[in-house]
């Protein structure tokens, strides 16, 4: 680990600060920490409500009374000095607050106070703000800021599919908030290279007029995933940040993401859902109606049902060597729990990687990075916590 970072961390009280611990995703992340991170971890659960934090703390104690229990930190997000005093006492901060409301003040505080930071923000205009405002400062101050979305990273061209379960209140709130950006920001957010410092034009893999394509290994794929554009923009940022390094993905790299469907009818229904929801988010009255039916803050899919489901992502990497047949590789990631438990896995294990190893790709000192920068160390930690990763040549 970087000696400057080690020195900076020496006198800090908390190994990990979990901000927004009282939310749906925050509670799952706290639970994952209790179940999987070392018992002597010194950590704090933080948020704005003391009573909610106390209730969470007693649940966590029941889960494992033997380990060091987290401290409780009540923070005022509108008071930078008070927030900063807690952040400054922490080596790594996990932020699972409602990003569109208080996400930026947390990033700012981490950059100002020299605290490595990880979140799961997916709102592209907001991520652009984080990058534009804080990348250089984070790089100079040797702070790693990483939106840790669940994304594959090895190999050249790739495509993947994912299944999405019900949404949490925070996700619903973010979708509603995101749709109110001005039309120019929304248009730019769809651009494949919007978060990449190097701009290119995408020559994406062909889909038919129903936004579907057939892959010989994965089967029928539909370009109807809600998060495909966000994930693509982040993977393309990784591509640009690693260009000209020995981990470069190659000059023609591009990433596309799909949902796997069992039939053309299934694909059409998926596409219709995407178009209808996006349409409804655009207009005030239908947006308000959606706000009534979608989960409220703090709510989310049934935790036990989520825990009992299984998530799987698959990816095909296609080499652009010009040889025939085209070399292809297959990779899959699976985890014996649902998407929100997987989010908690990535947040907690990503924070552990920053805390215990902090071996950033290409030895960059810091910056607004992506999960790929945690590299092999993150993969090992995910696998030790129950994730299964398979990679083979086709
Ligand atoms: N990319 C992904 O895969 C992914 C997955 C899950 C979640 N997310 C994102 O993660 C965030 C949290 O989602 P969630 O469903 O866990 O939300 P949630 O259950 O509503 O929890 C939000 C947390 O933020 C706090 N908070 C909300 N508004 C605040 C404000 N104005 N000031 C200070 N704190 C505030 C809440 O504190 P109180 O308890 O005091 O209200 C709570 O701790 C959302 O932005 C969501 O989009 C992303």
CSV table of N, CA, C and O in Angstrom, one decimal, residues 233-291:
chain,number,residue,atom,x,y,z
A,233,UNK,N,-21.4,3.0,-19.8
A,233,UNK,CA,-20.6,4.2,-19.6
A,233,UNK,C,-19.5,4.0,-18.6
A,233,UNK,O,-18.3,4.5,-18.8
A,234,UNK,N,-19.7,3.2,-17.6
A,234,UNK,CA,-18.7,3.0,-16.6
A,234,UNK,C,-17.6,2.1,-17.1
A,234,UNK,O,-16.4,2.3,-16.9
A,235,UNK,N,-18.0,1.0,-17.9
A,235,UNK,CA,-17.0,0.1,-18.4
A,235,UNK,C,-16.1,0.9,-19.4
A,235,UNK,O,-14.9,0.7,-19.5
A,236,UNK,N,-16.8,1.8,-20.2
A,236,UNK,CA,-16.0,2.5,-21.2
A,236,UNK,C,-15.0,3.5,-20.5
A,236,UNK,O,-14.0,3.9,-21.0
A,237,UNK,N,-15.4,4.0,-19.3
A,237,UNK,CA,-14.5,4.8,-18.5
A,237,UNK,C,-13.2,4.0,-18.1
A,237,UNK,O,-12.1,4.4,-18.2
A,238,UNK,N,-13.5,2.7,-17.7
A,238,UNK,CA,-12.4,1.9,-17.4
A,238,UNK,C,-11.5,1.7,-18.6
A,238,UNK,O,-10.2,1.8,-18.5
A,239,UNK,N,-12.1,1.5,-19.7
A,239,UNK,CA,-11.3,1.3,-21.0
A,239,UNK,C,-10.3,2.5,-21.2
A,239,UNK,O,-9.1,2.3,-21.4
A,240,UNK,N,-10.9,3.7,-21.0
A,240,UNK,CA,-10.1,4.9,-21.3
A,240,UNK,C,-9.0,5.1,-20.2
A,240,UNK,O,-7.9,5.4,-20.6
A,241,UNK,N,-9.3,4.8,-19.0
A,241,UNK,CA,-8.4,5.0,-17.9
A,241,UNK,C,-7.2,4.0,-18.0
A,241,UNK,O,-6.1,4.3,-17.5
A,242,UNK,N,-7.5,2.9,-18.6
A,242,UNK,CA,-6.4,1.8,-18.6
A,242,UNK,C,-5.7,1.8,-20.0
A,242,UNK,O,-4.8,1.0,-20.2
A,243,UNK,N,-6.1,2.7,-20.9
A,243,UNK,CA,-5.4,2.8,-22.2
A,243,UNK,C,-4.0,3.1,-22.0
A,243,UNK,O,-3.6,3.8,-21.1
A,244,UNK,N,-3.1,2.5,-22.9
A,244,UNK,CA,-1.7,2.8,-22.8
A,244,UNK,C,-1.1,2.2,-21.5
A,244,UNK,O,0.0,2.6,-21.1
A,245,UNK,N,-1.7,1.2,-20.9
A,245,UNK,CA,-1.1,0.5,-19.8
A,245,UNK,C,-1.0,-1.0,-20.2
A,245,UNK,O,-1.6,-1.4,-21.2
A,246,UNK,N,-0.3,-1.8,-19.4
A,246,UNK,CA,-0.2,-3.2,-19.7
A,246,UNK,C,-1.5,-3.9,-19.5
A,246,UNK,O,-1.6,-5.1,-19.7
A,247,UNK,N,-2.5,-3.2,-18.9
A,247,UNK,CA,-3.8,-3.9,-18.8
A,247,UNK,C,-4.9,-3.3,-19.8
A,247,UNK,O,-6.1,-3.5,-19.6
A,248,UNK,N,-4.4,-2.7,-20.8
A,248,UNK,CA,-5.3,-2.0,-21.8
A,248,UNK,C,-6.2,-3.1,-22.4
A,248,UNK,O,-5.8,-4.2,-22.7
A,249,UNK,N,-7.5,-2.7,-22.7
A,249,UNK,CA,-8.4,-3.6,-23.3
A,249,UNK,C,-8.3,-3.6,-24.9
A,249,UNK,O,-9.0,-4.4,-25.5
A,250,UNK,N,-7.5,-2.8,-25.4
A,250,UNK,CA,-7.3,-2.7,-26.9
A,250,UNK,C,-8.1,-1.5,-27.5
A,250,UNK,O,-9.1,-1.1,-26.9
A,251,UNK,N,-7.6,-1.0,-28.6
A,251,UNK,CA,-8.2,0.2,-29.2
A,251,UNK,C,-9.6,0.1,-29.6
A,251,UNK,O,-10.3,1.1,-29.6
A,252,UNK,N,-10.1,-1.1,-30.0
A,252,UNK,CA,-11.5,-1.2,-30.5
A,252,UNK,C,-12.5,-1.7,-29.5
A,252,UNK,O,-13.6,-2.0,-29.9
A,253,UNK,N,-12.0,-1.7,-28.2
A,253,UNK,CA,-12.9,-2.3,-27.2
A,253,UNK,C,-14.3,-1.6,-27.2
A,253,UNK,O,-14.3,-0.4,-27.2
A,254,UNK,N,-15.3,-2.4,-27.0
A,254,UNK,CA,-16.6,-1.8,-26.7
A,254,UNK,C,-17.4,-2.8,-25.9
A,254,UNK,O,-17.2,-4.0,-26.0
A,255,UNK,N,-18.3,-2.2,-25.1
A,255,UNK,CA,-19.2,-3.1,-24.2
A,255,UNK,C,-20.6,-2.9,-24.5
A,255,UNK,O,-21.1,-1.7,-24.7
A,256,UNK,N,-21.4,-3.9,-24.5
A,256,UNK,CA,-22.8,-3.9,-24.7
A,256,UNK,C,-23.5,-4.8,-23.7
A,256,UNK,O,-22.9,-5.8,-23.3
A,257,UNK,N,-24.7,-4.4,-23.2
A,257,UNK,CA,-25.3,-5.2,-22.2
A,257,UNK,C,-26.8,-5.5,-22.6
A,257,UNK,O,-27.5,-4.6,-23.1
A,258,UNK,N,-27.2,-6.7,-22.3
A,258,UNK,CA,-28.5,-7.2,-22.8
A,258,UNK,C,-29.2,-7.9,-21.6
A,258,UNK,O,-28.6,-8.3,-20.7
A,259,UNK,N,-30.5,-8.2,-21.8
A,259,UNK,CA,-31.2,-9.1,-21.0
A,259,UNK,C,-31.5,-10.4,-21.8
A,259,UNK,O,-31.8,-10.3,-23.0
A,260,UNK,N,-31.3,-11.5,-21.2
A,260,UNK,CA,-31.5,-12.8,-21.9
A,260,UNK,C,-33.0,-13.1,-21.9
A,260,UNK,O,-33.6,-13.0,-20.9
A,261,UNK,N,-33.5,-13.4,-23.1
A,261,UNK,CA,-35.0,-13.7,-23.1
A,261,UNK,C,-35.2,-15.1,-23.7
A,261,UNK,O,-34.4,-15.5,-24.5
A,262,UNK,N,-36.3,-15.7,-23.4
A,262,UNK,CA,-36.5,-17.1,-23.8
A,262,UNK,C,-37.2,-17.1,-25.2
A,262,UNK,O,-37.1,-18.1,-25.9
A,263,UNK,N,-37.8,-16.0,-25.6
A,263,UNK,CA,-38.5,-16.0,-26.9
A,263,UNK,C,-38.6,-14.6,-27.5
A,263,UNK,O,-38.4,-13.6,-26.7
A,264,UNK,N,-38.9,-14.5,-28.7
A,264,UNK,CA,-39.1,-13.1,-29.3
A,264,UNK,C,-40.2,-12.4,-28.6
A,264,UNK,O,-40.1,-11.2,-28.4
A,265,UNK,N,-41.3,-13.1,-28.2
A,265,UNK,CA,-42.4,-12.5,-27.5
A,265,UNK,C,-41.9,-11.9,-26.2
A,265,UNK,O,-42.2,-10.8,-25.8
A,266,UNK,N,-41.1,-12.7,-25.5
A,266,UNK,CA,-40.5,-12.2,-24.2
A,266,UNK,C,-39.7,-11.0,-24.4
A,266,UNK,O,-39.8,-10.0,-23.6
A,267,UNK,N,-38.9,-10.9,-25.5
A,267,UNK,CA,-38.1,-9.8,-25.8
A,267,UNK,C,-39.0,-8.5,-26.1
A,267,UNK,O,-38.7,-7.4,-25.7
A,268,UNK,N,-40.1,-8.8,-26.9
A,268,UNK,CA,-41.0,-7.6,-27.2
A,268,UNK,C,-41.6,-7.1,-25.9
A,268,UNK,O,-41.7,-5.9,-25.7
A,269,UNK,N,-42.0,-8.0,-25.0
A,269,UNK,CA,-42.6,-7.6,-23.8
A,269,UNK,C,-41.6,-6.8,-22.9
A,269,UNK,O,-42.0,-5.7,-22.3
A,270,UNK,N,-40.4,-7.2,-22.9
A,270,UNK,CA,-39.3,-6.5,-22.1
A,270,UNK,C,-39.2,-5.1,-22.7
A,270,UNK,O,-39.1,-4.1,-22.0
A,271,UNK,N,-39.1,-5.0,-24.0
A,271,UNK,CA,-38.9,-3.8,-24.7
A,271,UNK,C,-40.1,-2.8,-24.4
A,271,UNK,O,-39.9,-1.6,-24.1
A,272,UNK,N,-41.3,-3.4,-24.5
A,272,UNK,CA,-42.5,-2.6,-24.2
A,272,UNK,C,-42.4,-2.0,-22.8
A,272,UNK,O,-42.8,-0.8,-22.6
A,273,UNK,N,-42.0,-2.9,-21.9
A,273,UNK,CA,-42.0,-2.4,-20.5
A,273,UNK,C,-41.0,-1.2,-20.3
A,273,UNK,O,-41.3,-0.2,-19.7
A,274,UNK,N,-39.8,-1.4,-21.0
A,274,UNK,CA,-38.8,-0.3,-20.9
A,274,UNK,C,-39.3,1.0,-21.5
A,274,UNK,O,-39.2,2.0,-20.9
A,275,UNK,N,-40.0,0.9,-22.7
A,275,UNK,CA,-40.5,2.1,-23.4
A,275,UNK,C,-41.6,2.7,-22.5
A,275,UNK,O,-41.6,3.9,-22.3
A,276,UNK,N,-42.5,1.9,-22.0
A,276,UNK,CA,-43.6,2.4,-21.2
A,276,UNK,C,-43.1,3.1,-19.9
A,276,UNK,O,-43.6,4.2,-19.6
A,277,UNK,N,-42.2,2.4,-19.2
A,277,UNK,CA,-41.7,3.0,-18.0
A,277,UNK,C,-41.0,4.3,-18.3
A,277,UNK,O,-41.2,5.4,-17.6
A,278,UNK,N,-40.1,4.3,-19.3
A,278,UNK,CA,-39.3,5.5,-19.6
A,278,UNK,C,-40.3,6.6,-20.0
A,278,UNK,O,-40.1,7.8,-19.7
A,279,UNK,N,-41.3,6.2,-20.8
A,279,UNK,CA,-42.3,7.2,-21.2
A,279,UNK,C,-43.0,7.8,-20.0
A,279,UNK,O,-43.2,9.0,-19.9
A,280,UNK,N,-43.5,7.0,-19.1
A,280,UNK,CA,-44.2,7.4,-17.9
A,280,UNK,C,-43.3,8.3,-17.0
A,280,UNK,O,-43.8,9.3,-16.4
A,281,UNK,N,-42.0,8.1,-17.0
A,281,UNK,CA,-41.1,8.9,-16.2
A,281,UNK,C,-40.9,10.3,-16.8
A,281,UNK,O,-40.6,11.2,-16.1
A,282,UNK,N,-41.3,10.4,-18.1
A,282,UNK,CA,-41.0,11.7,-18.7
A,282,UNK,C,-42.0,12.8,-18.4
A,282,UNK,O,-41.7,14.0,-18.4
A,283,UNK,N,-43.3,12.4,-18.1
A,283,UNK,CA,-44.4,13.3,-17.9
A,283,UNK,C,-44.8,13.4,-16.5
A,283,UNK,O,-45.0,12.4,-15.8
A,284,UNK,N,-45.0,14.7,-16.0
A,284,UNK,CA,-45.3,15.0,-14.6
A,284,UNK,C,-46.5,14.1,-14.1
A,284,UNK,O,-46.2,13.4,-13.1
A,285,UNK,N,-47.7,14.1,-14.7
A,285,UNK,CA,-48.8,13.3,-14.1
A,285,UNK,C,-48.4,11.8,-14.0
A,285,UNK,O,-48.7,11.2,-12.9
A,286,UNK,N,-47.9,11.2,-15.1
A,286,UNK,CA,-47.6,9.8,-15.0
A,286,UNK,C,-46.4,9.5,-14.0
A,286,UNK,O,-46.4,8.5,-13.4
A,287,UNK,N,-45.5,10.5,-13.9
A,287,UNK,CA,-44.4,10.3,-13.0
A,287,UNK,C,-44.9,10.3,-11.5
A,287,UNK,O,-44.5,9.5,-10.7
A,288,UNK,N,-45.9,11.2,-11.3
A,288,UNK,CA,-46.5,11.2,-9.9
A,288,UNK,C,-47.2,9.9,-9.6
A,288,UNK,O,-47.2,9.4,-8.5
A,289,UNK,N,-47.9,9.4,-10.7
A,289,UNK,CA,-48.6,8.1,-10.5
A,289,UNK,C,-47.6,7.0,-10.2
A,289,UNK,O,-47.8,6.2,-9.2
A,290,UNK,N,-46.5,7.0,-10.9
A,290,UNK,CA,-45.5,6.0,-10.6
A,290,UNK,C,-44.9,6.1,-9.2
A,290,UNK,O,-44.7,5.1,-8.5
A,291,UNK,N,-44.8,7.4,-8.8
A,291,UNK,CA,-44.3,7.7,-7.4
A,291,UNK,C,-45.2,7.0,-6.4
A,291,UNK,O,-44.8,6.7,-5.3
